[in-house]
Amino acid sequence: MRTVKLVSEILARQIYGLRGRNIDVFADNSSLAISPHYIRSWLDLFSRTPRVAPFLQKNDPFIVALKKELSEHTTDVHVQNDVLDGMFTFYDATKSTLNVYQVASVTFDLLFLLVLGSYLIVLFSFLVITTRGLDDLINIFRRPPSRKVKGA
């Protein structure tokens, strides 16, 4: 509100030659006072609407609303569509869909990892015992003997 009032005052003083005079053009109690409801409704519209060229359609409701509002306060309003030749390419409005899926929780993955790891350890132990014997399975987990060279 304060910024809108400041810009409006500056423009009115510049246009009507009131610079240097201590006159409030948009005083709070005057007929020209700035309406907070009006400003809030336009701010809501601006915040909800994408204003980037690729996201605007040819007859976008946002542009129609701006044209209607300007035509209520001025006499000559025209919408001009410019073609930008050069390095920029703008496409018509793009629409996309976001898909969200519910997946299994992390606890399921951890539990599955624990069960699968246990299964592999049991399978490895069974295969080592049946092919080499229990002593070889125990020797796998023992420390290897030290390879220190004895000094002379």
mmCIF file of C-alpha atoms in Angstrom:
data_model
loop_
_atom_site.group_PDB
_atom_site.id
_atom_site.type_symbol
_atom_site.label_atom_id
_atom_site.label_comp_id
_atom_site.label_asym_id
_atom_site.label_seq_id
_atom_site.Cartn_x
_atom_site.Cartn_y
_atom_site.Cartn_z
ATOM 1 C CA MET A 1 0.000 0.000 0.000
ATOM 2 C CA ARG A 2 2.760 2.407 0.937
ATOM 3 C CA THR A 3 4.687 1.718 -2.264
ATOM 4 C CA VAL A 4 1.590 2.113 -4.451
ATOM 5 C CA LYS A 5 0.754 5.382 -2.737
ATOM 6 C CA LEU A 6 4.347 6.641 -3.125
ATOM 7 C CA VAL A 7 4.504 5.829 -6.844
ATOM 8 C CA SER A 8 1.033 7.301 -7.409
ATOM 9 C CA GLU A 9 1.995 10.525 -5.609
ATOM 10 C CA ILE A 10 5.215 10.843 -7.612
ATOM 11 C CA LEU A 11 3.419 10.298 -10.927
ATOM 12 C CA ALA A 12 0.592 12.708 -10.070
ATOM 13 C CA ARG A 13 3.017 15.423 -8.950
ATOM 14 C CA GLN A 14 5.066 14.987 -12.123
ATOM 15 C CA ILE A 15 2.074 14.940 -14.485
ATOM 16 C CA TYR A 16 0.168 17.834 -12.881
ATOM 17 C CA GLY A 17 3.221 19.977 -12.103
ATOM 18 C CA LEU A 18 2.834 19.828 -8.305
ATOM 19 C CA ARG A 19 6.515 19.267 -7.525
ATOM 20 C CA GLY A 20 7.732 21.252 -4.559
ATOM 21 C CA ARG A 21 4.223 21.806 -3.181
ATOM 22 C CA ASN A 22 3.103 20.173 0.048
ATOM 23 C CA ILE A 23 -0.104 18.646 -1.347
ATOM 24 C CA ASP A 24 -1.267 15.049 -0.779
ATOM 25 C CA VAL A 25 -2.985 14.076 -4.026
ATOM 26 C CA PHE A 26 -4.070 10.677 -2.704
ATOM 27 C CA ALA A 27 -4.862 11.601 0.912
ATOM 28 C CA ASP A 28 -6.466 8.876 3.012
ATOM 29 C CA ASN A 29 -9.816 10.636 3.485
ATOM 30 C CA SER A 30 -10.186 12.011 -0.050
ATOM 31 C CA SER A 31 -12.142 10.594 -2.986
ATOM 32 C CA LEU A 32 -8.824 9.676 -4.617
ATOM 33 C CA ALA A 33 -7.676 7.522 -1.666
ATOM 34 C CA ILE A 34 -6.131 4.175 -2.578
ATOM 35 C CA SER A 35 -8.365 1.206 -1.768
ATOM 36 C CA PRO A 36 -6.576 -1.612 0.123
ATOM 37 C CA HIS A 37 -9.123 -4.168 -1.114
ATOM 38 C CA TYR A 38 -8.489 -3.172 -4.734
ATOM 39 C CA ILE A 39 -4.705 -3.442 -4.324
ATOM 40 C CA ARG A 40 -4.976 -6.809 -2.531
ATOM 41 C CA SER A 41 -7.197 -8.285 -5.258
ATOM 42 C CA TRP A 42 -4.724 -7.279 -7.979
ATOM 43 C CA LEU A 43 -1.778 -8.578 -5.949
ATOM 44 C CA ASP A 44 -3.575 -11.908 -5.548
ATOM 45 C CA LEU A 45 -4.149 -12.075 -9.300
ATOM 46 C CA PHE A 46 -0.502 -11.178 -10.033
ATOM 47 C CA SER A 47 0.798 -13.785 -7.579
ATOM 48 C CA ARG A 48 -1.369 -16.590 -9.012
ATOM 49 C CA THR A 49 -0.713 -15.911 -12.695
ATOM 50 C CA PRO A 50 2.503 -16.751 -14.566
ATOM 51 C CA ARG A 51 3.546 -13.729 -16.602
ATOM 52 C CA VAL A 52 6.339 -15.339 -18.602
ATOM 53 C CA ALA A 53 5.728 -15.423 -22.367
ATOM 54 C CA PRO A 54 5.771 -19.236 -22.785
ATOM 55 C CA PHE A 55 3.072 -19.659 -20.119
ATOM 56 C CA LEU A 56 0.660 -17.006 -21.454
ATOM 57 C CA GLN A 57 -1.979 -18.079 -23.940
ATOM 58 C CA LYS A 58 -3.211 -15.873 -26.789
ATOM 59 C CA ASN A 59 -6.379 -14.755 -24.958
ATOM 60 C CA ASP A 60 -5.231 -15.320 -21.409
ATOM 61 C CA PRO A 61 -7.719 -14.218 -18.696
ATOM 62 C CA PHE A 62 -4.920 -12.214 -17.089
ATOM 63 C CA ILE A 63 -4.417 -10.111 -20.232
ATOM 64 C CA VAL A 64 -8.171 -9.732 -20.699
ATOM 65 C CA ALA A 65 -8.516 -8.488 -17.085
ATOM 66 C CA LEU A 66 -5.679 -5.992 -17.555
ATOM 67 C CA LYS A 67 -7.212 -4.723 -20.805
ATOM 68 C CA LYS A 68 -10.643 -4.362 -19.184
ATOM 69 C CA GLU A 69 -9.232 -2.489 -16.182
ATOM 70 C CA LEU A 70 -7.169 -0.150 -18.347
ATOM 71 C CA SER A 71 -10.111 0.544 -20.654
ATOM 72 C CA GLU A 72 -12.193 1.642 -17.644
ATOM 73 C CA HIS A 73 -9.649 4.330 -16.751
ATOM 74 C CA THR A 74 -8.285 5.361 -20.170
ATOM 75 C CA THR A 75 -9.721 5.909 -23.618
ATOM 76 C CA ASP A 76 -7.399 4.088 -26.020
ATOM 77 C CA VAL A 77 -6.324 0.533 -25.093
ATOM 78 C CA HIS A 78 -4.816 -1.899 -27.614
ATOM 79 C CA VAL A 79 -3.176 -5.265 -27.047
ATOM 80 C CA GLN A 80 -0.168 -5.757 -29.280
ATOM 81 C CA ASN A 81 1.494 -9.111 -29.846
ATOM 82 C CA ASP A 82 5.120 -8.708 -30.861
ATOM 83 C CA VAL A 83 7.073 -11.325 -32.732
ATOM 84 C CA LEU A 84 10.582 -11.599 -31.374
ATOM 85 C CA ASP A 85 12.974 -12.604 -34.120
ATOM 86 C CA GLY A 86 16.435 -13.590 -33.114
ATOM 87 C CA MET A 87 17.948 -15.940 -30.624
ATOM 88 C CA PHE A 88 14.818 -16.377 -28.464
ATOM 89 C CA THR A 89 12.138 -18.923 -29.281
ATOM 90 C CA PHE A 90 8.846 -18.734 -27.384
ATOM 91 C CA TYR A 91 6.315 -21.522 -27.619
ATOM 92 C CA ASP A 92 2.625 -21.555 -26.833
ATOM 93 C CA ALA A 93 1.447 -22.440 -23.354
ATOM 94 C CA THR A 94 2.803 -25.685 -22.022
ATOM 95 C CA LYS A 95 0.757 -27.884 -19.762
ATOM 96 C CA SER A 96 2.213 -30.703 -17.726
ATOM 97 C CA THR A 97 0.959 -33.164 -15.166
ATOM 98 C CA LEU A 98 2.707 -34.056 -11.934
ATOM 99 C CA ASN A 99 2.178 -37.669 -10.878
ATOM 100 C CA VAL A 100 2.726 -38.596 -7.244
ATOM 101 C CA TYR A 101 2.839 -42.221 -6.166
ATOM 102 C CA GLN A 102 2.885 -43.725 -2.711
ATOM 103 C CA VAL A 103 5.738 -46.210 -2.388
ATOM 104 C CA ALA A 104 6.830 -48.684 0.263
ATOM 105 C CA SER A 105 8.463 -47.224 3.334
ATOM 106 C CA VAL A 106 12.162 -47.343 4.172
ATOM 107 C CA THR A 107 11.551 -49.862 6.954
ATOM 108 C CA PHE A 108 10.407 -52.389 4.357
ATOM 109 C CA ASP A 109 13.667 -51.890 2.420
ATOM 110 C CA LEU A 110 15.764 -52.275 5.573
ATOM 111 C CA LEU A 111 13.879 -55.372 6.673
ATOM 112 C CA PHE A 112 14.242 -56.862 3.189
ATOM 113 C CA LEU A 113 17.997 -56.092 3.266
ATOM 114 C CA LEU A 114 18.338 -57.795 6.663
ATOM 115 C CA VAL A 115 16.443 -60.922 5.530
ATOM 116 C CA LEU A 116 18.369 -61.137 2.257
ATOM 117 C CA GLY A 117 21.730 -60.653 4.011
ATOM 118 C CA SER A 118 20.889 -63.339 6.560
ATOM 119 C CA TYR A 119 19.868 -65.708 3.779
ATOM 120 C CA LEU A 120 23.157 -65.140 1.914
ATOM 121 C CA ILE A 121 25.246 -65.680 5.075
ATOM 122 C CA VAL A 122 23.410 -68.926 5.869
ATOM 123 C CA LEU A 123 23.763 -70.107 2.255
ATOM 124 C CA PHE A 124 27.496 -69.293 2.198
ATOM 125 C CA SER A 125 28.055 -71.068 5.539
ATOM 126 C CA PHE A 126 26.130 -74.140 4.361
ATOM 127 C CA LEU A 127 28.116 -74.356 1.126
ATOM 128 C CA VAL A 128 31.483 -73.965 2.881
ATOM 129 C CA ILE A 129 30.594 -76.602 5.520
ATOM 130 C CA THR A 130 29.391 -79.127 2.946
ATOM 131 C CA THR A 131 32.362 -78.715 0.614
ATOM 132 C CA ARG A 132 35.304 -78.019 2.945
ATOM 133 C CA GLY A 133 34.126 -78.757 6.446
ATOM 134 C CA LEU A 134 33.459 -76.790 9.631
ATOM 135 C CA ASP A 135 37.125 -76.095 10.363
ATOM 136 C CA ASP A 136 37.602 -74.212 7.079
ATOM 137 C CA LEU A 137 34.547 -72.063 7.839
ATOM 138 C CA ILE A 138 36.005 -71.129 11.244
ATOM 139 C CA ASN A 139 39.439 -70.458 9.707
ATOM 140 C CA ILE A 140 37.901 -67.913 7.314
ATOM 141 C CA PHE A 141 37.137 -65.635 10.262
ATOM 142 C CA ARG A 142 40.459 -66.087 12.113
ATOM 143 C CA ARG A 143 43.293 -63.599 11.860
ATOM 144 C CA PRO A 144 46.047 -64.562 9.489
ATOM 145 C CA PRO A 145 49.383 -65.225 11.171
ATOM 146 C CA SER A 146 51.695 -62.271 11.503
ATOM 147 C CA ARG A 147 54.299 -61.877 8.744
ATOM 148 C CA LYS A 148 56.862 -60.006 10.766
ATOM 149 C CA VAL A 149 60.421 -60.861 9.909
ATOM 150 C CA LYS A 150 62.555 -61.723 12.897
ATOM 151 C CA GLY A 151 65.649 -59.592 13.215
ATOM 152 C CA ALA A 152 69.132 -61.148 13.374
#
